[in-house]
């Protein structure tokens, strides 16, 4: 299933390995087309139930994950699943936390931590990763 979302039209990012992961904002309606088979949702409160498998990372707006070990585990699962499944990562706006998570996924995929934020800004959204501590989180993210 890798490659079923188009990075140019579906809010997705193609990682160097070829894995494609869709980022989005939960405040917007679910996009038309194929639904994810797995998702990681980032928020201060548990999101509504969805008909696909998902994980929730408690992650307050503009901040960092409350449990960094859980966040790393969920993001590694998303990266592994993206090899064969449609995976999305989403927070309310689809920029700060989503961009930070996508940058961490890029690090897992082999992008140098110092380059990961720029990679996500070039390939997903120029507004990705909103705070200095989110950028620092990516720099220190275990690879």
mmCIF file of N, CA and C in Angstrom:
data_model
loop_
_atom_site.group_PDB
_atom_site.id
_atom_site.type_symbol
_atom_site.label_atom_id
_atom_site.label_comp_id
_atom_site.label_asym_id
_atom_site.label_seq_id
_atom_site.Cartn_x
_atom_site.Cartn_y
_atom_site.Cartn_z
ATOM 1 N N UNK A 1 0.795 -1.202 0.000
ATOM 2 C CA UNK A 1 0.000 0.000 0.000
ATOM 3 C C UNK A 1 0.837 1.265 0.000
ATOM 4 N N UNK A 2 2.131 1.174 0.205
ATOM 5 C CA UNK A 2 2.968 2.357 0.179
ATOM 6 C C UNK A 2 2.745 3.086 -1.127
ATOM 7 N N UNK A 3 2.604 4.400 -1.063
ATOM 8 C CA UNK A 3 2.446 5.185 -2.261
ATOM 9 C C UNK A 3 1.001 5.405 -2.680
ATOM 10 N N UNK A 4 0.015 5.004 -1.877
ATOM 11 C CA UNK A 4 -1.379 5.178 -2.286
ATOM 12 C C UNK A 4 -1.857 6.610 -2.069
ATOM 13 N N UNK A 5 -1.182 7.384 -1.263
ATOM 14 C CA UNK A 5 -1.518 8.802 -1.109
ATOM 15 C C UNK A 5 -0.513 9.607 -1.899
ATOM 16 N N UNK A 6 -0.968 10.701 -2.479
ATOM 17 C CA UNK A 6 -0.107 11.554 -3.278
ATOM 18 C C UNK A 6 0.407 12.699 -2.408
ATOM 19 N N UNK A 7 1.718 12.791 -2.184
ATOM 20 C CA UNK A 7 2.259 13.864 -1.360
ATOM 21 C C UNK A 7 1.944 15.268 -1.891
ATOM 22 N N UNK A 8 1.669 15.402 -3.168
ATOM 23 C CA UNK A 8 1.391 16.728 -3.720
ATOM 24 C C UNK A 8 -0.061 17.156 -3.517
ATOM 25 N N UNK A 9 -0.957 16.220 -3.293
ATOM 26 C CA UNK A 9 -2.371 16.597 -3.179
ATOM 27 C C UNK A 9 -3.052 16.133 -1.900
ATOM 28 N N UNK A 10 -2.484 15.214 -1.179
ATOM 29 C CA UNK A 10 -3.172 14.613 -0.033
ATOM 30 C C UNK A 10 -2.612 15.015 1.330
ATOM 31 N N UNK A 11 -1.758 16.034 1.402
ATOM 32 C CA UNK A 11 -1.188 16.425 2.678
ATOM 33 C C UNK A 11 -0.219 15.400 3.224
ATOM 34 N N UNK A 12 0.351 14.614 2.326
ATOM 35 C CA UNK A 12 1.252 13.537 2.734
ATOM 36 C C UNK A 12 2.703 13.937 2.479
ATOM 37 N N UNK A 13 3.581 13.247 3.128
ATOM 38 C CA UNK A 13 5.012 13.445 2.949
ATOM 39 C C UNK A 13 5.635 12.101 2.572
ATOM 40 N N UNK A 14 6.530 12.140 1.607
ATOM 41 C CA UNK A 14 7.274 10.938 1.228
ATOM 42 C C UNK A 14 8.635 11.003 1.925
ATOM 43 N N UNK A 15 8.897 10.007 2.749
ATOM 44 C CA UNK A 15 10.185 9.911 3.437
ATOM 45 C C UNK A 15 11.225 9.340 2.473
ATOM 46 N N UNK A 16 12.507 9.515 2.766
ATOM 47 C CA UNK A 16 13.537 9.005 1.855
ATOM 48 C C UNK A 16 13.409 7.515 1.530
ATOM 49 N N UNK A 17 12.882 6.715 2.444
ATOM 50 C CA UNK A 17 12.725 5.280 2.205
ATOM 51 C C UNK A 17 11.587 4.975 1.227
ATOM 52 N N UNK A 18 10.772 5.985 0.915
ATOM 53 C CA UNK A 18 9.610 5.780 0.061
ATOM 54 C C UNK A 18 8.308 5.684 0.826
ATOM 55 N N UNK A 19 8.395 5.531 2.133
ATOM 56 C CA UNK A 19 7.175 5.496 2.943
ATOM 57 C C UNK A 19 6.448 6.831 2.809
ATOM 58 N N UNK A 20 5.128 6.765 2.728
ATOM 59 C CA UNK A 20 4.307 7.970 2.629
ATOM 60 C C UNK A 20 3.403 8.024 3.853
ATOM 61 N N UNK A 21 3.413 9.171 4.522
ATOM 62 C CA UNK A 21 2.598 9.365 5.715
ATOM 63 C C UNK A 21 1.822 10.662 5.540
ATOM 64 N N UNK A 22 0.510 10.588 5.763
ATOM 65 C CA UNK A 22 -0.310 11.790 5.641
ATOM 66 C C UNK A 22 -0.344 12.528 6.968
ATOM 67 N N UNK A 23 -0.119 13.823 6.909
ATOM 68 C CA UNK A 23 -0.314 14.699 8.052
ATOM 69 C C UNK A 23 -1.577 15.499 7.809
ATOM 70 N N UNK A 24 -2.308 15.816 8.878
ATOM 71 C CA UNK A 24 -3.511 16.635 8.706
ATOM 72 C C UNK A 24 -3.932 17.266 10.021
ATOM 73 N N UNK A 25 -4.837 18.200 9.912
ATOM 74 C CA UNK A 25 -5.439 18.839 11.068
ATOM 75 C C UNK A 25 -6.784 18.220 11.365
ATOM 76 N N UNK A 26 -7.009 17.851 12.611
ATOM 77 C CA UNK A 26 -8.265 17.216 13.003
ATOM 78 C C UNK A 26 -9.454 18.180 12.978
ATOM 79 N N UNK A 27 -9.187 19.476 12.970
ATOM 80 C CA UNK A 27 -10.284 20.445 12.898
ATOM 81 C C UNK A 27 -10.947 20.444 11.530
ATOM 82 N N UNK A 28 -10.238 19.923 10.544
ATOM 83 C CA UNK A 28 -10.804 19.847 9.197
ATOM 84 C C UNK A 28 -11.481 18.496 9.005
ATOM 85 N N UNK A 29 -12.426 18.418 8.087
ATOM 86 C CA UNK A 29 -13.082 17.124 7.825
ATOM 87 C C UNK A 29 -12.076 16.095 7.301
ATOM 88 N N UNK A 30 -12.394 14.835 7.493
ATOM 89 C CA UNK A 30 -11.553 13.768 6.953
ATOM 90 C C UNK A 30 -11.555 13.922 5.436
ATOM 91 N N UNK A 31 -10.381 13.936 4.827
ATOM 92 C CA UNK A 31 -10.320 14.111 3.367
ATOM 93 C C UNK A 31 -11.043 12.988 2.628
ATOM 94 N N UNK A 32 -11.550 13.329 1.456
ATOM 95 C CA UNK A 32 -12.150 12.317 0.585
ATOM 96 C C UNK A 32 -11.067 11.333 0.163
ATOM 97 N N UNK A 33 -11.495 10.215 -0.319
ATOM 98 C CA UNK A 33 -10.533 9.227 -0.822
ATOM 99 C C UNK A 33 -10.249 8.150 0.204
ATOM 100 N N UNK A 34 -9.106 7.540 0.038
ATOM 101 C CA UNK A 34 -8.742 6.406 0.895
ATOM 102 C C UNK A 34 -8.552 6.837 2.344
ATOM 103 N N UNK A 35 -9.051 6.030 3.231
ATOM 104 C CA UNK A 35 -8.915 6.284 4.663
ATOM 105 C C UNK A 35 -7.630 5.614 5.166
ATOM 106 N N UNK A 36 -7.108 6.100 6.281
ATOM 107 C CA UNK A 36 -5.920 5.430 6.825
ATOM 108 C C UNK A 36 -6.274 4.051 7.365
ATOM 109 N N UNK A 37 -5.284 3.196 7.454
ATOM 110 C CA UNK A 37 -5.480 1.925 8.135
ATOM 111 C C UNK A 37 -4.891 2.007 9.548
ATOM 112 N N UNK A 38 -4.062 3.047 9.787
ATOM 113 C CA UNK A 38 -3.478 3.279 11.106
ATOM 114 C C UNK A 38 -3.226 4.775 11.233
ATOM 115 N N UNK A 39 -3.420 5.297 12.449
ATOM 116 C CA UNK A 39 -3.188 6.719 12.681
ATOM 117 C C UNK A 39 -2.598 6.942 14.060
ATOM 118 N N UNK A 40 -1.852 8.021 14.171
ATOM 119 C CA UNK A 40 -1.348 8.497 15.461
ATOM 120 C C UNK A 40 -1.924 9.892 15.646
ATOM 121 N N UNK A 41 -2.704 10.061 16.719
ATOM 122 C CA UNK A 41 -3.334 11.333 17.006
ATOM 123 C C UNK A 41 -2.649 11.984 18.196
ATOM 124 N N UNK A 42 -2.370 13.272 18.048
ATOM 125 C CA UNK A 42 -1.585 14.033 19.019
ATOM 126 C C UNK A 42 -2.477 15.111 19.611
ATOM 127 N N UNK A 43 -2.741 15.033 20.903
ATOM 128 C CA UNK A 43 -3.610 16.038 21.498
ATOM 129 C C UNK A 43 -3.634 15.970 23.003
ATOM 130 N N UNK A 44 -4.145 17.032 23.596
ATOM 131 C CA UNK A 44 -4.269 17.093 25.038
ATOM 132 C C UNK A 44 -5.366 16.195 25.586
ATOM 133 N N UNK A 45 -6.356 15.885 24.716
ATOM 134 C CA UNK A 45 -7.451 14.991 25.088
ATOM 135 C C UNK A 45 -7.571 13.877 24.064
ATOM 136 N N UNK A 46 -8.102 12.756 24.521
ATOM 137 C CA UNK A 46 -8.299 11.615 23.624
ATOM 138 C C UNK A 46 -9.239 12.023 22.491
ATOM 139 N N UNK A 47 -8.867 11.728 21.243
ATOM 140 C CA UNK A 47 -9.733 12.084 20.109
ATOM 141 C C UNK A 47 -10.932 11.145 20.018
ATOM 142 N N UNK A 48 -11.922 11.514 19.219
ATOM 143 C CA UNK A 48 -13.069 10.622 19.012
ATOM 144 C C UNK A 48 -12.624 9.311 18.372
ATOM 145 N N UNK A 49 -13.412 8.281 18.579
ATOM 146 C CA UNK A 49 -13.117 6.972 17.982
ATOM 147 C C UNK A 49 -13.171 7.064 16.461
ATOM 148 N N UNK A 50 -12.329 6.265 15.817
ATOM 149 C CA UNK A 50 -12.306 6.171 14.360
ATOM 150 C C UNK A 50 -12.407 4.700 13.976
ATOM 151 N N UNK A 51 -12.838 4.403 12.755
ATOM 152 C CA UNK A 51 -13.006 3.000 12.360
ATOM 153 C C UNK A 51 -11.715 2.280 11.964
ATOM 154 N N UNK A 52 -10.574 2.902 12.150
ATOM 155 C CA UNK A 52 -9.294 2.264 11.859
ATOM 156 C C UNK A 52 -8.465 2.225 13.135
ATOM 157 N N UNK A 53 -7.446 1.422 13.143
ATOM 158 C CA UNK A 53 -6.580 1.303 14.320
ATOM 159 C C UNK A 53 -5.852 2.628 14.521
ATOM 160 N N UNK A 54 -5.778 3.056 15.776
ATOM 161 C CA UNK A 54 -5.092 4.324 16.057
ATOM 162 C C UNK A 54 -4.472 4.294 17.442
ATOM 163 N N UNK A 55 -3.545 5.216 17.616
ATOM 164 C CA UNK A 55 -2.932 5.439 18.924
ATOM 165 C C UNK A 55 -3.032 6.927 19.227
ATOM 166 N N UNK A 56 -3.181 7.220 20.501
ATOM 167 C CA UNK A 56 -3.247 8.601 20.959
ATOM 168 C C UNK A 56 -2.002 8.891 21.781
ATOM 169 N N UNK A 57 -1.339 9.976 21.448
ATOM 170 C CA UNK A 57 -0.218 10.471 22.248
ATOM 171 C C UNK A 57 -0.719 11.726 22.954
ATOM 172 N N UNK A 58 -0.677 11.722 24.267
ATOM 173 C CA UNK A 58 -1.073 12.926 25.008
ATOM 174 C C UNK A 58 0.016 13.976 24.777
ATOM 175 N N UNK A 59 -0.387 15.035 24.072
ATOM 176 C CA UNK A 59 0.580 16.029 23.630
ATOM 177 C C UNK A 59 -0.126 17.383 23.572
ATOM 178 N N UNK A 60 -0.023 18.198 24.625
ATOM 179 C CA UNK A 60 -0.707 19.493 24.653
ATOM 180 C C UNK A 60 -0.233 20.415 23.522
ATOM 181 N N UNK A 61 -1.149 21.248 23.043
ATOM 182 C CA UNK A 61 -0.861 22.182 21.957
ATOM 183 C C UNK A 61 0.359 23.051 22.294
ATOM 184 N N UNK A 62 1.248 23.197 21.340
ATOM 185 C CA UNK A 62 2.483 23.994 21.423
ATOM 186 C C UNK A 62 3.545 23.402 22.349
ATOM 187 N N UNK A 63 3.320 22.231 22.904
ATOM 188 C CA UNK A 63 4.274 21.651 23.846
ATOM 189 C C UNK A 63 4.884 20.370 23.303
ATOM 190 N N UNK A 64 5.234 19.491 24.204
ATOM 191 C CA UNK A 64 5.876 18.219 23.864
ATOM 192 C C UNK A 64 5.037 17.076 24.417
ATOM 193 N N UNK A 65 5.288 15.856 23.954
ATOM 194 C CA UNK A 65 4.512 14.719 24.473
ATOM 195 C C UNK A 65 4.662 14.583 25.977
ATOM 196 N N UNK A 66 3.565 14.243 26.640
ATOM 197 C CA UNK A 66 3.601 14.045 28.088
ATOM 198 C C UNK A 66 4.447 12.842 28.468
ATOM 199 N N UNK A 67 4.435 11.813 27.632
ATOM 200 C CA UNK A 67 5.215 10.599 27.863
ATOM 201 C C UNK A 67 6.083 10.355 26.633
ATOM 202 N N UNK A 68 7.335 10.734 26.712
ATOM 203 C CA UNK A 68 8.229 10.658 25.540
ATOM 204 C C UNK A 68 8.485 9.225 25.097
ATOM 205 N N UNK A 69 8.507 8.300 26.028
ATOM 206 C CA UNK A 69 8.705 6.893 25.663
ATOM 207 C C UNK A 69 7.511 6.389 24.849
ATOM 208 N N UNK A 70 6.303 6.705 25.302
ATOM 209 C CA UNK A 70 5.095 6.311 24.579
ATOM 210 C C UNK A 70 5.074 6.951 23.187
ATOM 211 N N UNK A 71 5.471 8.211 23.099
ATOM 212 C CA UNK A 71 5.506 8.905 21.809
ATOM 213 C C UNK A 71 6.483 8.218 20.866
ATOM 214 N N UNK A 72 7.671 7.905 21.349
ATOM 215 C CA UNK A 72 8.657 7.235 20.505
ATOM 216 C C UNK A 72 8.133 5.880 20.031
ATOM 217 N N UNK A 73 7.511 5.144 20.923
ATOM 218 C CA UNK A 73 6.965 3.831 20.577
ATOM 219 C C UNK A 73 5.863 3.954 19.515
ATOM 220 N N UNK A 74 4.964 4.913 19.674
ATOM 221 C CA UNK A 74 3.874 5.103 18.712
ATOM 222 C C UNK A 74 4.415 5.538 17.348
ATOM 223 N N UNK A 75 5.401 6.426 17.349
ATOM 224 C CA UNK A 75 5.965 6.889 16.080
ATOM 225 C C UNK A 75 6.742 5.779 15.378
ATOM 226 N N UNK A 76 7.427 4.952 16.128
ATOM 227 C CA UNK A 76 8.121 3.811 15.507
ATOM 228 C C UNK A 76 7.107 2.830 14.902
ATOM 229 N N UNK A 77 5.993 2.622 15.613
ATOM 230 C CA UNK A 77 4.953 1.759 15.060
ATOM 231 C C UNK A 77 4.396 2.362 13.767
ATOM 232 N N UNK A 78 4.159 3.667 13.764
ATOM 233 C CA UNK A 78 3.650 4.328 12.554
ATOM 234 C C UNK A 78 4.641 4.167 11.402
ATOM 235 N N UNK A 79 5.917 4.352 11.670
ATOM 236 C CA UNK A 79 6.945 4.222 10.629
ATOM 237 C C UNK A 79 6.970 2.799 10.071
ATOM 238 N N UNK A 80 6.922 1.806 10.962
ATOM 239 C CA UNK A 80 6.940 0.414 10.513
ATOM 240 C C UNK A 80 5.709 0.103 9.658
ATOM 241 N N UNK A 81 4.538 0.537 10.122
ATOM 242 C CA UNK A 81 3.296 0.262 9.396
ATOM 243 C C UNK A 81 3.263 0.971 8.041
ATOM 244 N N UNK A 82 3.897 2.132 7.947
ATOM 245 C CA UNK A 82 3.870 2.904 6.703
ATOM 246 C C UNK A 82 4.554 2.169 5.547
ATOM 247 N N UNK A 83 5.305 1.132 5.834
ATOM 248 C CA UNK A 83 5.928 0.347 4.765
ATOM 249 C C UNK A 83 4.872 -0.383 3.939
ATOM 250 N N UNK A 84 3.730 -0.724 4.569
ATOM 251 C CA UNK A 84 2.713 -1.504 3.861
ATOM 252 C C UNK A 84 1.294 -0.977 4.055
ATOM 253 N N UNK A 85 1.102 0.040 4.881
ATOM 254 C CA UNK A 85 -0.238 0.530 5.192
ATOM 255 C C UNK A 85 -0.334 2.033 4.974
ATOM 256 N N UNK A 86 -1.563 2.550 4.896
ATOM 257 C CA UNK A 86 -1.804 3.990 4.848
ATOM 258 C C UNK A 86 -1.794 4.504 6.290
ATOM 259 N N UNK A 87 -0.872 5.388 6.585
ATOM 260 C CA UNK A 87 -0.695 5.909 7.942
ATOM 261 C C UNK A 87 -0.877 7.420 7.916
ATOM 262 N N UNK A 88 -1.586 7.929 8.931
ATOM 263 C CA UNK A 88 -1.688 9.375 9.080
ATOM 264 C C UNK A 88 -1.279 9.773 10.493
ATOM 265 N N UNK A 89 -0.794 11.002 10.601
ATOM 266 C CA UNK A 89 -0.447 11.625 11.872
ATOM 267 C C UNK A 89 -1.210 12.937 11.896
ATOM 268 N N UNK A 90 -1.886 13.225 13.018
ATOM 269 C CA UNK A 90 -2.710 14.426 13.046
ATOM 270 C C UNK A 90 -2.826 15.018 14.438
ATOM 271 N N UNK A 91 -2.870 16.350 14.476
ATOM 272 C CA UNK A 91 -3.202 17.107 15.680
ATOM 273 C C UNK A 91 -4.315 18.078 15.271
ATOM 274 N N UNK A 92 -4.715 18.977 16.130
ATOM 275 C CA UNK A 92 -5.824 19.876 15.796
ATOM 276 C C UNK A 92 -5.578 20.682 14.526
ATOM 277 N N UNK A 93 -4.429 21.350 14.450
ATOM 278 C CA UNK A 93 -4.157 22.213 13.301
ATOM 279 C C UNK A 93 -3.354 21.567 12.196
ATOM 280 N N UNK A 94 -2.653 20.490 12.504
ATOM 281 C CA UNK A 94 -1.864 19.800 11.495
ATOM 282 C C UNK A 94 -0.513 20.420 11.217
ATOM 283 N N UNK A 95 -0.023 21.259 12.116
ATOM 284 C CA UNK A 95 1.250 21.944 11.867
ATOM 285 C C UNK A 95 2.310 21.668 12.929
ATOM 286 N N UNK A 96 2.098 22.189 14.140
ATOM 287 C CA UNK A 96 3.132 22.112 15.173
ATOM 288 C C UNK A 96 3.441 20.703 15.636
ATOM 289 N N UNK A 97 2.467 20.073 16.282
ATOM 290 C CA UNK A 97 2.687 18.712 16.776
ATOM 291 C C UNK A 97 2.813 17.726 15.629
ATOM 292 N N UNK A 98 1.959 17.879 14.610
ATOM 293 C CA UNK A 98 2.036 16.986 13.462
ATOM 294 C C UNK A 98 3.383 17.144 12.765
ATOM 295 N N UNK A 99 3.811 18.369 12.546
ATOM 296 C CA UNK A 99 5.112 18.605 11.922
ATOM 297 C C UNK A 99 6.257 18.048 12.743
ATOM 298 N N UNK A 100 6.161 18.195 14.064
ATOM 299 C CA UNK A 100 7.200 17.659 14.946
ATOM 300 C C UNK A 100 7.241 16.142 14.851
ATOM 301 N N UNK A 101 6.069 15.506 14.874
ATOM 302 C CA UNK A 101 6.011 14.047 14.753
ATOM 303 C C UNK A 101 6.545 13.594 13.394
ATOM 304 N N UNK A 102 6.191 14.311 12.321
ATOM 305 C CA UNK A 102 6.707 13.954 10.998
ATOM 306 C C UNK A 102 8.226 14.115 10.933
ATOM 307 N N UNK A 103 8.751 15.137 11.588
ATOM 308 C CA UNK A 103 10.213 15.311 11.628
ATOM 309 C C UNK A 103 10.861 14.154 12.388
ATOM 310 N N UNK A 104 10.237 13.703 13.469
ATOM 311 C CA UNK A 104 10.763 12.539 14.199
ATOM 312 C C UNK A 104 10.707 11.288 13.326
ATOM 313 N N UNK A 105 9.637 11.136 12.556
ATOM 314 C CA UNK A 105 9.542 10.004 11.628
ATOM 315 C C UNK A 105 10.643 10.086 10.571
ATOM 316 N N UNK A 106 10.973 11.291 10.139
ATOM 317 C CA UNK A 106 12.070 11.459 9.187
ATOM 318 C C UNK A 106 13.395 11.025 9.813
ATOM 319 N N UNK A 107 13.585 11.335 11.097
ATOM 320 C CA UNK A 107 14.796 10.897 11.798
ATOM 321 C C UNK A 107 14.842 9.372 11.851
ATOM 322 N N UNK A 108 13.724 8.752 12.199
ATOM 323 C CA UNK A 108 13.670 7.284 12.219
ATOM 324 C C UNK A 108 14.021 6.742 10.834
ATOM 325 N N UNK A 109 13.598 7.452 9.796
ATOM 326 C CA UNK A 109 13.809 7.018 8.414
ATOM 327 C C UNK A 109 15.244 7.267 7.928
ATOM 328 N N UNK A 110 16.046 7.942 8.731
ATOM 329 C CA UNK A 110 17.445 8.136 8.362
ATOM 330 C C UNK A 110 17.857 9.563 8.072
ATOM 331 N N UNK A 111 16.931 10.521 8.120
ATOM 332 C CA UNK A 111 17.286 11.927 7.930
ATOM 333 C C UNK A 111 18.041 12.384 9.179
ATOM 334 N N UNK A 112 19.125 13.125 8.986
ATOM 335 C CA UNK A 112 19.868 13.658 10.131
ATOM 336 C C UNK A 112 18.944 14.546 10.965
ATOM 337 N N UNK A 113 19.019 14.411 12.278
ATOM 338 C CA UNK A 113 18.142 15.179 13.165
ATOM 339 C C UNK A 113 18.251 16.677 12.908
ATOM 340 N N UNK A 114 19.441 17.166 12.621
ATOM 341 C CA UNK A 114 19.643 18.593 12.368
ATOM 342 C C UNK A 114 18.976 19.047 11.069
ATOM 343 N N UNK A 115 18.639 18.118 10.179
ATOM 344 C CA UNK A 115 18.016 18.441 8.894
ATOM 345 C C UNK A 115 16.529 18.112 8.851
ATOM 346 N N UNK A 116 16.029 17.397 9.855
ATOM 347 C CA UNK A 116 14.669 16.854 9.798
ATOM 348 C C UNK A 116 13.583 17.929 9.748
ATOM 349 N N UNK A 117 13.713 18.996 10.511
ATOM 350 C CA UNK A 117 12.694 20.050 10.499
ATOM 351 C C UNK A 117 12.640 20.709 9.122
ATOM 352 N N UNK A 118 13.799 21.025 8.553
ATOM 353 C CA UNK A 118 13.818 21.625 7.217
ATOM 354 C C UNK A 118 13.238 20.671 6.175
ATOM 355 N N UNK A 119 13.534 19.382 6.309
ATOM 356 C CA UNK A 119 12.987 18.374 5.395
ATOM 357 C C UNK A 119 11.465 18.404 5.427
ATOM 358 N N UNK A 120 10.887 18.442 6.625
ATOM 359 C CA UNK A 120 9.431 18.443 6.767
ATOM 360 C C UNK A 120 8.841 19.764 6.269
ATOM 361 N N UNK A 121 9.519 20.863 6.525
ATOM 362 C CA UNK A 121 9.017 22.154 6.036
ATOM 363 C C UNK A 121 9.043 22.225 4.505
ATOM 364 N N UNK A 122 10.018 21.612 3.891
ATOM 365 C CA UNK A 122 10.092 21.589 2.421
ATOM 366 C C UNK A 122 9.064 20.645 1.808
ATOM 367 N N UNK A 123 8.824 19.525 2.468
ATOM 368 C CA UNK A 123 8.028 18.459 1.868
ATOM 369 C C UNK A 123 6.612 18.299 2.411
ATOM 370 N N UNK A 124 6.292 19.011 3.489
ATOM 371 C CA UNK A 124 4.945 18.891 4.076
ATOM 372 C C UNK A 124 4.309 20.276 4.244
ATOM 373 N N UNK A 125 4.867 21.105 5.119
ATOM 374 C CA UNK A 125 4.319 22.444 5.352
ATOM 375 C C UNK A 125 5.427 23.360 5.848
ATOM 376 N N UNK A 126 5.491 24.542 5.266
ATOM 377 C CA UNK A 126 6.521 25.495 5.700
ATOM 378 C C UNK A 126 6.267 25.979 7.129
ATOM 379 N N UNK A 127 5.070 25.696 7.655
ATOM 380 C CA UNK A 127 4.717 26.104 9.021
ATOM 381 C C UNK A 127 4.916 24.977 10.048
ATOM 382 N N UNK A 128 5.434 23.858 9.610
ATOM 383 C CA UNK A 128 5.608 22.709 10.509
ATOM 384 C C UNK A 128 6.625 23.020 11.603
ATOM 385 N N UNK A 129 6.386 22.462 12.775
ATOM 386 C CA UNK A 129 7.241 22.612 13.966
ATOM 387 C C UNK A 129 7.221 24.087 14.384
ATOM 388 N N UNK A 130 6.374 24.384 15.363
ATOM 389 C CA UNK A 130 6.080 25.778 15.684
ATOM 390 C C UNK A 130 6.914 26.408 16.790
ATOM 391 N N UNK A 131 7.490 25.618 17.666
ATOM 392 C CA UNK A 131 8.173 26.218 18.817
ATOM 393 C C UNK A 131 9.628 25.774 18.897
ATOM 394 N N UNK A 132 10.448 26.561 19.582
ATOM 395 C CA UNK A 132 11.856 26.169 19.739
ATOM 396 C C UNK A 132 12.013 24.832 20.472
ATOM 397 N N UNK A 133 11.131 24.547 21.434
ATOM 398 C CA UNK A 133 11.256 23.283 22.169
ATOM 399 C C UNK A 133 10.825 22.098 21.315
ATOM 400 N N UNK A 134 9.913 22.309 20.364
ATOM 401 C CA UNK A 134 9.583 21.234 19.431
ATOM 402 C C UNK A 134 10.788 20.939 18.527
ATOM 403 N N UNK A 135 11.459 21.983 18.063
ATOM 404 C CA UNK A 135 12.660 21.806 17.239
ATOM 405 C C UNK A 135 13.738 21.055 18.041
ATOM 406 N N UNK A 136 13.923 21.443 19.285
ATOM 407 C CA UNK A 136 14.916 20.790 20.155
ATOM 408 C C UNK A 136 14.552 19.321 20.389
ATOM 409 N N UNK A 137 13.252 19.049 20.528
ATOM 410 C CA UNK A 137 12.778 17.659 20.692
ATOM 411 C C UNK A 137 13.213 16.800 19.506
ATOM 412 N N UNK A 138 13.049 17.345 18.307
ATOM 413 C CA UNK A 138 13.462 16.609 17.107
ATOM 414 C C UNK A 138 14.977 16.389 17.124
ATOM 415 N N UNK A 139 15.735 17.407 17.477
ATOM 416 C CA UNK A 139 17.203 17.287 17.523
ATOM 417 C C UNK A 139 17.647 16.192 18.477
ATOM 418 N N UNK A 140 16.889 15.983 19.542
ATOM 419 C CA UNK A 140 17.260 15.001 20.563
ATOM 420 C C UNK A 140 16.518 13.679 20.412
ATOM 421 N N UNK A 141 15.671 13.577 19.380
ATOM 422 C CA UNK A 141 14.869 12.382 19.221
ATOM 423 C C UNK A 141 15.767 11.173 18.950
ATOM 424 N N UNK A 142 15.534 10.068 19.665
ATOM 425 C CA UNK A 142 16.356 8.874 19.417
ATOM 426 C C UNK A 142 16.133 8.345 18.000
ATOM 427 N N UNK A 143 17.225 7.966 17.359
ATOM 428 C CA UNK A 143 17.076 7.416 16.000
ATOM 429 C C UNK A 143 17.370 5.924 16.010
#
